[in-house]
Coordinates of C-alpha atoms and ligand atoms in Angstrom, one line a residue:
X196 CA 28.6 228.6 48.0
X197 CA 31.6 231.2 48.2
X198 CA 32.4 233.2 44.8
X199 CA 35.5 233.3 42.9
X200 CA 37.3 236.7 43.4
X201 CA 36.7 238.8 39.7
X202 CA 40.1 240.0 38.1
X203 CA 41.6 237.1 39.8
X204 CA 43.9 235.6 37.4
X205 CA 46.7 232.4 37.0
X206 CA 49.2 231.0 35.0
X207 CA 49.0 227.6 34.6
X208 CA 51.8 224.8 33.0
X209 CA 51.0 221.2 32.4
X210 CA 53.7 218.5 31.0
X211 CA 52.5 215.6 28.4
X212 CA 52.8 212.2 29.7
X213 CA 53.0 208.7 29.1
X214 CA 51.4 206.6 30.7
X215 CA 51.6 202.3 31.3
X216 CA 55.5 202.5 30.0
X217 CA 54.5 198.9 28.8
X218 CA 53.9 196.5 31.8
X219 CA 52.2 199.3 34.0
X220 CA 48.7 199.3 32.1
X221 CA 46.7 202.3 34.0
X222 CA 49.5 202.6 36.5
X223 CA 52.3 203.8 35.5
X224 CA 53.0 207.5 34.1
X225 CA 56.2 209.6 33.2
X226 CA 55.6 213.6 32.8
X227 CA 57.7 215.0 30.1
X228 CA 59.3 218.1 28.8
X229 CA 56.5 219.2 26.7
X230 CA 53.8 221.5 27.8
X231 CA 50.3 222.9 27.5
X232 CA 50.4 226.9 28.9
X233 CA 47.3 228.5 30.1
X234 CA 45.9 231.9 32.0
X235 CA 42.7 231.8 33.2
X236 CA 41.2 235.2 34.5
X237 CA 37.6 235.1 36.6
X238 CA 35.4 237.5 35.3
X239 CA 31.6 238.1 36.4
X240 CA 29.3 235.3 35.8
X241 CA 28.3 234.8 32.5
X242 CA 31.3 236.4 30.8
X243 CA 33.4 233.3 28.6
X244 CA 36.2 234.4 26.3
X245 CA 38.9 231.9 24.9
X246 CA 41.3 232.1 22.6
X247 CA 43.6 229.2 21.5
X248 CA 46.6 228.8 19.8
X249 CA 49.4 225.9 19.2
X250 CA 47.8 222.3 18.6
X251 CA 44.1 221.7 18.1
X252 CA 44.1 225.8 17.6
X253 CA 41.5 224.9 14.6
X254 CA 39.3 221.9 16.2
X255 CA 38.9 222.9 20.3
X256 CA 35.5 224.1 20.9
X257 CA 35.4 227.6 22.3
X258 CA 32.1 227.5 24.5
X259 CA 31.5 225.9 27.7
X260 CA 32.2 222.4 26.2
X261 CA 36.1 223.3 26.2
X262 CA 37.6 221.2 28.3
X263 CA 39.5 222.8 30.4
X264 CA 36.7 225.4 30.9
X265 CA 34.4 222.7 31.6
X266 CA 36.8 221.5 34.0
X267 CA 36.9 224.2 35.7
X268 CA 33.2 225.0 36.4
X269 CA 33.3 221.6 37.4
X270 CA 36.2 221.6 39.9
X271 CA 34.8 224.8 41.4
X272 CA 31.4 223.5 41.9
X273 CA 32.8 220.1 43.8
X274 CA 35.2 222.9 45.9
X275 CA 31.8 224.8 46.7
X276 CA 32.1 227.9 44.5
X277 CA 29.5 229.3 42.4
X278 CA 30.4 229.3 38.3
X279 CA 32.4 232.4 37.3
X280 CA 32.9 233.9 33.8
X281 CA 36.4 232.8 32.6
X282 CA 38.6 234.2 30.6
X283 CA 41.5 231.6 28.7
X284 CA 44.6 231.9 27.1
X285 CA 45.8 228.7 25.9
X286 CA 49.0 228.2 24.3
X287 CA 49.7 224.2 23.2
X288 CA 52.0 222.0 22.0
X289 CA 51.2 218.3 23.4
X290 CA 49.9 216.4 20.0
X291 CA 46.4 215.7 20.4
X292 CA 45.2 211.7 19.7
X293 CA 48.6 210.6 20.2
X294 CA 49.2 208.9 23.7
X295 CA 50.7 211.7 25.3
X296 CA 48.2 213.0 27.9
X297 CA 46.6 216.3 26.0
X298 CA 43.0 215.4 27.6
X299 CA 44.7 214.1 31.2
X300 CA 47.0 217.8 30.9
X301 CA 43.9 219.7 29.8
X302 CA 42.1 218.1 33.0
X303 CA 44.8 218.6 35.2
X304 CA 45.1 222.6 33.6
X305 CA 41.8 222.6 34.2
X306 CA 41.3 221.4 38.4
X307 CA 45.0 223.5 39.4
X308 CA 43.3 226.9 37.1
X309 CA 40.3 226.1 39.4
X310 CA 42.6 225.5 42.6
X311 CA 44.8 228.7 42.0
X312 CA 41.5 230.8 41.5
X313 CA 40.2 230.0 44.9
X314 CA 43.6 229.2 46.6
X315 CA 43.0 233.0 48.6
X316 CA 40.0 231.7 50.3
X317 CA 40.9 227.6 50.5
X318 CA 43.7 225.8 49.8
X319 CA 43.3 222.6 48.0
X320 CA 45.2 219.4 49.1
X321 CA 47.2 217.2 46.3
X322 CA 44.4 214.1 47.2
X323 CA 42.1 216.2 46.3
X324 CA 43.1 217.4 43.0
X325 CA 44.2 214.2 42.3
X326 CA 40.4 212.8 42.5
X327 CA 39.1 215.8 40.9
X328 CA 41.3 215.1 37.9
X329 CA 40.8 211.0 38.0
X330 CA 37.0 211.3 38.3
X331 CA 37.1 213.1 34.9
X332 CA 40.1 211.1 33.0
X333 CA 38.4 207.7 34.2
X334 CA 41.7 206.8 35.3
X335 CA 45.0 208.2 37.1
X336 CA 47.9 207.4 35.3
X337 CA 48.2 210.0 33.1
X338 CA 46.6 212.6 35.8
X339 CA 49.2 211.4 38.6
X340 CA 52.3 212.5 36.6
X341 CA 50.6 215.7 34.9
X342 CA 50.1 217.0 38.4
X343 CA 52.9 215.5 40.4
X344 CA 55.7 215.1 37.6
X345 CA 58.9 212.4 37.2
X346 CA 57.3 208.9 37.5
X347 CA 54.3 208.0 39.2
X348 CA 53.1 204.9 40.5
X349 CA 49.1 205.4 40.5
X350 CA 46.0 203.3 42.3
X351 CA 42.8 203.4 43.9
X352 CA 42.1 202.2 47.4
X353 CA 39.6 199.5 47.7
X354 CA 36.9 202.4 48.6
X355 CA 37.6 203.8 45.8
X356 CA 40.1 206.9 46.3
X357 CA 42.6 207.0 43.8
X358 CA 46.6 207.9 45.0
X359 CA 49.9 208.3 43.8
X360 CA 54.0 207.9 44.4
X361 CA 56.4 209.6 42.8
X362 CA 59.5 208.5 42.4
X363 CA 62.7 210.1 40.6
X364 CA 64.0 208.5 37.7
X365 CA 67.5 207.8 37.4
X366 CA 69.9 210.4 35.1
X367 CA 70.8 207.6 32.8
X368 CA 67.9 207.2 31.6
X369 CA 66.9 209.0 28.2
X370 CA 64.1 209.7 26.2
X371 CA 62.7 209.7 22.5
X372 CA 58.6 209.8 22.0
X373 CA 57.7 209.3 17.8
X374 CA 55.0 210.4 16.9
X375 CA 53.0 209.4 13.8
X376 CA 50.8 211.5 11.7
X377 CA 47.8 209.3 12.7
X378 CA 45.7 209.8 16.1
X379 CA 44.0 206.5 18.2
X380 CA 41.2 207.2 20.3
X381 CA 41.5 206.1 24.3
X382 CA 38.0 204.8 24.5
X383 CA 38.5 203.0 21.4
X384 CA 41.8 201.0 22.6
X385 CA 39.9 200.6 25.6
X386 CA 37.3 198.7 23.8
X387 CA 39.9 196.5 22.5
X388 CA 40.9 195.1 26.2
X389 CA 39.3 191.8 27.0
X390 CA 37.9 191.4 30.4
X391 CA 40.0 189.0 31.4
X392 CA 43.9 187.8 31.3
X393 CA 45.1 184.3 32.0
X394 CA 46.7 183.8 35.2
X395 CA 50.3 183.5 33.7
X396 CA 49.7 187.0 31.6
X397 CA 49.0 188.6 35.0
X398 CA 52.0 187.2 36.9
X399 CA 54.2 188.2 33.4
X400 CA 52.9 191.5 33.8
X401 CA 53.5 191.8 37.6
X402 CA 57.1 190.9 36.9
X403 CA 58.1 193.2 34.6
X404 CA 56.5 196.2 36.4
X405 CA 58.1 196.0 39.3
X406 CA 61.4 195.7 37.9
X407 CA 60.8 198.5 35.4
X408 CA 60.4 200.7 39.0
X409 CA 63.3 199.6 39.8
X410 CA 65.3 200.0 36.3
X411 CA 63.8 203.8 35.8
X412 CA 64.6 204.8 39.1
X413 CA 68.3 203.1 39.7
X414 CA 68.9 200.4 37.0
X415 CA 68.8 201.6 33.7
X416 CA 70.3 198.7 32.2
X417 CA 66.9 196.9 32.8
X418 CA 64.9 199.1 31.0
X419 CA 64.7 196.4 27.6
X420 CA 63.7 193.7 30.2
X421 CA 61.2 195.3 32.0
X422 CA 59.0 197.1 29.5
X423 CA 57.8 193.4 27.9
X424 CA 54.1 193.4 28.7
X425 CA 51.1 191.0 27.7
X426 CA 47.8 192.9 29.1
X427 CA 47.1 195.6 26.8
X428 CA 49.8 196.4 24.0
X429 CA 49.3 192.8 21.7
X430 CA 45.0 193.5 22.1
X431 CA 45.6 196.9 20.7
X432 CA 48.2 196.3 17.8
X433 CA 45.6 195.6 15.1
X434 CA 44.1 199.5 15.2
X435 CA 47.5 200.4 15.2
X436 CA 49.7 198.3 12.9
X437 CA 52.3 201.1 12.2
X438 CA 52.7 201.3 15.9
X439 CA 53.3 197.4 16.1
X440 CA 55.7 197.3 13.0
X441 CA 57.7 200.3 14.6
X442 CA 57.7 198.6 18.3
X443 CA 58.9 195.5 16.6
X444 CA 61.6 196.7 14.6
X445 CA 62.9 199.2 17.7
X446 CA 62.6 195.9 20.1
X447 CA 65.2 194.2 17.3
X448 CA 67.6 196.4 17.5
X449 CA 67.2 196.3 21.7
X450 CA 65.6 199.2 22.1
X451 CA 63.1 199.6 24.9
X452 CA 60.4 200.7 22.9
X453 CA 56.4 200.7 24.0
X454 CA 53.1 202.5 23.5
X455 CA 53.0 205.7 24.4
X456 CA 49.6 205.8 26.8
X457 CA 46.9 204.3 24.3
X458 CA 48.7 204.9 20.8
X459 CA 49.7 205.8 18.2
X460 CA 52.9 207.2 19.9
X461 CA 56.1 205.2 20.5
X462 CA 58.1 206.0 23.5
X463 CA 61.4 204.9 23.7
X464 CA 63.7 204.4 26.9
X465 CA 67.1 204.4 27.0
X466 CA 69.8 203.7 29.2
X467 CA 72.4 205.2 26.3
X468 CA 71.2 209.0 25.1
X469 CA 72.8 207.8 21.7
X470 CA 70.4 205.6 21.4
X471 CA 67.9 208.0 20.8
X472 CA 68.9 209.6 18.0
X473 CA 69.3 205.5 16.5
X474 CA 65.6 205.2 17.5
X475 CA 64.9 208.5 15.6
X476 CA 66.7 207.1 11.8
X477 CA 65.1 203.7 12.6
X478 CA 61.7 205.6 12.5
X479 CA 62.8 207.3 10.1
X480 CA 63.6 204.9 7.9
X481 CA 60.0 203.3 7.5
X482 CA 58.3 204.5 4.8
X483 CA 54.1 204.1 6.0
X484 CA 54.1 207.0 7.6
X485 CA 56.0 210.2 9.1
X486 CA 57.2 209.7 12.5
X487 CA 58.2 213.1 14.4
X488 CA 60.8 212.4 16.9
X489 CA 60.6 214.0 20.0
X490 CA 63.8 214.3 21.7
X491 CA 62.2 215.3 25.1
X492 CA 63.1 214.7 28.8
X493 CA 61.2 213.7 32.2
X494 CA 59.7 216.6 33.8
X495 CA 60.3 216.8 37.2
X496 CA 57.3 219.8 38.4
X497 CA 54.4 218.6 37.3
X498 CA 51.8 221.2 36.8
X499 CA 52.5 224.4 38.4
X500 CA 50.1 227.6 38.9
X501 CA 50.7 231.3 39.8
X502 CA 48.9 234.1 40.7
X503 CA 49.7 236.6 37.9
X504 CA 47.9 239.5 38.9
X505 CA 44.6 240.6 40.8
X506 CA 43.8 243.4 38.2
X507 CA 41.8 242.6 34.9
X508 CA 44.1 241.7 32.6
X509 CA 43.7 243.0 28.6
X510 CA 41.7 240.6 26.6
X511 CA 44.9 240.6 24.4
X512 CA 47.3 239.5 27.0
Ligands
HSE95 N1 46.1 203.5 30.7 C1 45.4 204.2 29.7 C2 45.1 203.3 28.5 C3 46.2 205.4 29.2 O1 46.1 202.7 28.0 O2 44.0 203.1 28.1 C4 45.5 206.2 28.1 O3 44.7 207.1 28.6

């Protein structure tokens, strides 16, 4: 096992995502505009100090059981480092519980921190990371666009290794996510999925995912067409009626409206910016509960990392 150099220290920047954009369940993601910040220091074994501030400031544990520390110490153990002592700094602002990739962006924080630690004495290929961060996640589509950015197309090879496109998405296309006051747990809307689709569910599905590739990335004009889905969105919509009711009312009025990853968020994509701000006062308008409206945009980086210094940095920094 090789050691993590102490004092060595990295800033790190993960983007939200959503992830099946309605026909693409578990292979489809879109990074956005919004981001997680983080600086990890290595300090001698042993040594753990976090500090969080932003979203989930109050609920994160701050002990080994953090995830991105625990992501860490498992990323450098599979790269074939011994466990440091960390320091992290951790400035949020993706919602937590809301379909927008805060546990995918903290894995993905976690495996680059771990990647930029070490990236003096190995350098760690984009396959890799990406299997680091899907073995964790239980699945790439949120992981794919958090590291990669813009729109991803995610699988896993029949033995097993999980990959990703990305593609560019097309500068008419615009975005609004709300977000409701409530929080959905993955595992729960996981729960909710049957086992198996008929035939004719599967081909409806096939359909509209491939042309919503094609409308993001060249034909905006498609986007209302291609986001219909029948694998995953109708199984969920009783743990989430507000979600449903929203969708439903948005879809009236045209608007390419879907779950945002596995709920409660609504993400809405337009081929007319204007129609954001319509999507916004339509959410608005309902009563049940308090939609914030995020008027965000695709992020095209994905996560980045930087060295920031190879002196101990102050505990306050
Ligand atoms: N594809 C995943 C799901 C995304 O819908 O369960 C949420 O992690």
């Amino acid at each position: 096992m090789s050691a993590v150099t102490p004092g060595r220290c990295v800033k790190v920047r993960v983007p939200a995502t959503s992830a099946n954009l309605g026909p693409g369940f578990d292979t489809l993601g879109l990074a956005l505009a919004e981001y997680d910040e983080l600086t990890v220091e290595a300090l001698a074994p042993g040594e753990l100090d976090i500090e969080v501030e932003g979203v989930g400031a109050d609920e994160v544990p701050t002990d080994e059981s953090h995830l991105v520390i625990s992501t860490i110490f498992y990323a450098l153990q599979q790269l074939g480092f011994d466990k440091p002592g960390l320091r992290l700094r951790a400035n949020n602002t993706i919602p937590h519980g809301r379909g927008l990739g805060s546990s995918g962006a903290a894995i993905v924080a976690g495996i680059v921190a771990a990647a930029g630690l070490v990236e003096d004495q190995q350098q760690v290929s984009d396959d890799t990371l990406l299997k680091l961060a899907t073995t964790l996640e239980g699945h790439p589509d949120n992981v794919a666009p958090c590291l990669f950015g813009g729109l991803t197309i995610a699988w896993v090879t029949a033995s097993g290794e999980p990959r990703s496109k990305k593609l560019m998405v097309d500068r008419g296309v615009s975005i609004v996510v709300l977000v409701p006051e409530e929080t959905m747990s993955t595992s729960v809307a996981r729960s909710l999925q049957p086992s198996q689709v008929p035939h004719a569910d599967a081909i409806f599905n096939l359909s509209r995912a491939a042309l919503l590739v094609a409308a993001l990335s060249q034909s905006p004009e498609l986007l209302f067409e291609s986001t219909e889905d029948r694998l995953h969105q109708s199984y969920r919509a009783a743990a989430m009626p507000k979600t449903k009711e929203l969708i439903d009312d948005l879809r009236a009025e045209g608007l390419a409206a879907v779950v945002s990853g596995a709920g409660p968020s609504v993400l809405v994509l337009c081929d007319d910016p204007a129609d954001r701000l319509r999507a916004a006062e339509i959410a608005k308008s309902r009563t049940d509960t308090t939609w914030t409206a995020y008027l965000t945009a695709v992020d095209i980086q994905g996560a980045t990392v930087e060295e920031v210094s190879k002196q101990t940095v102050s505990p306050s920094a």
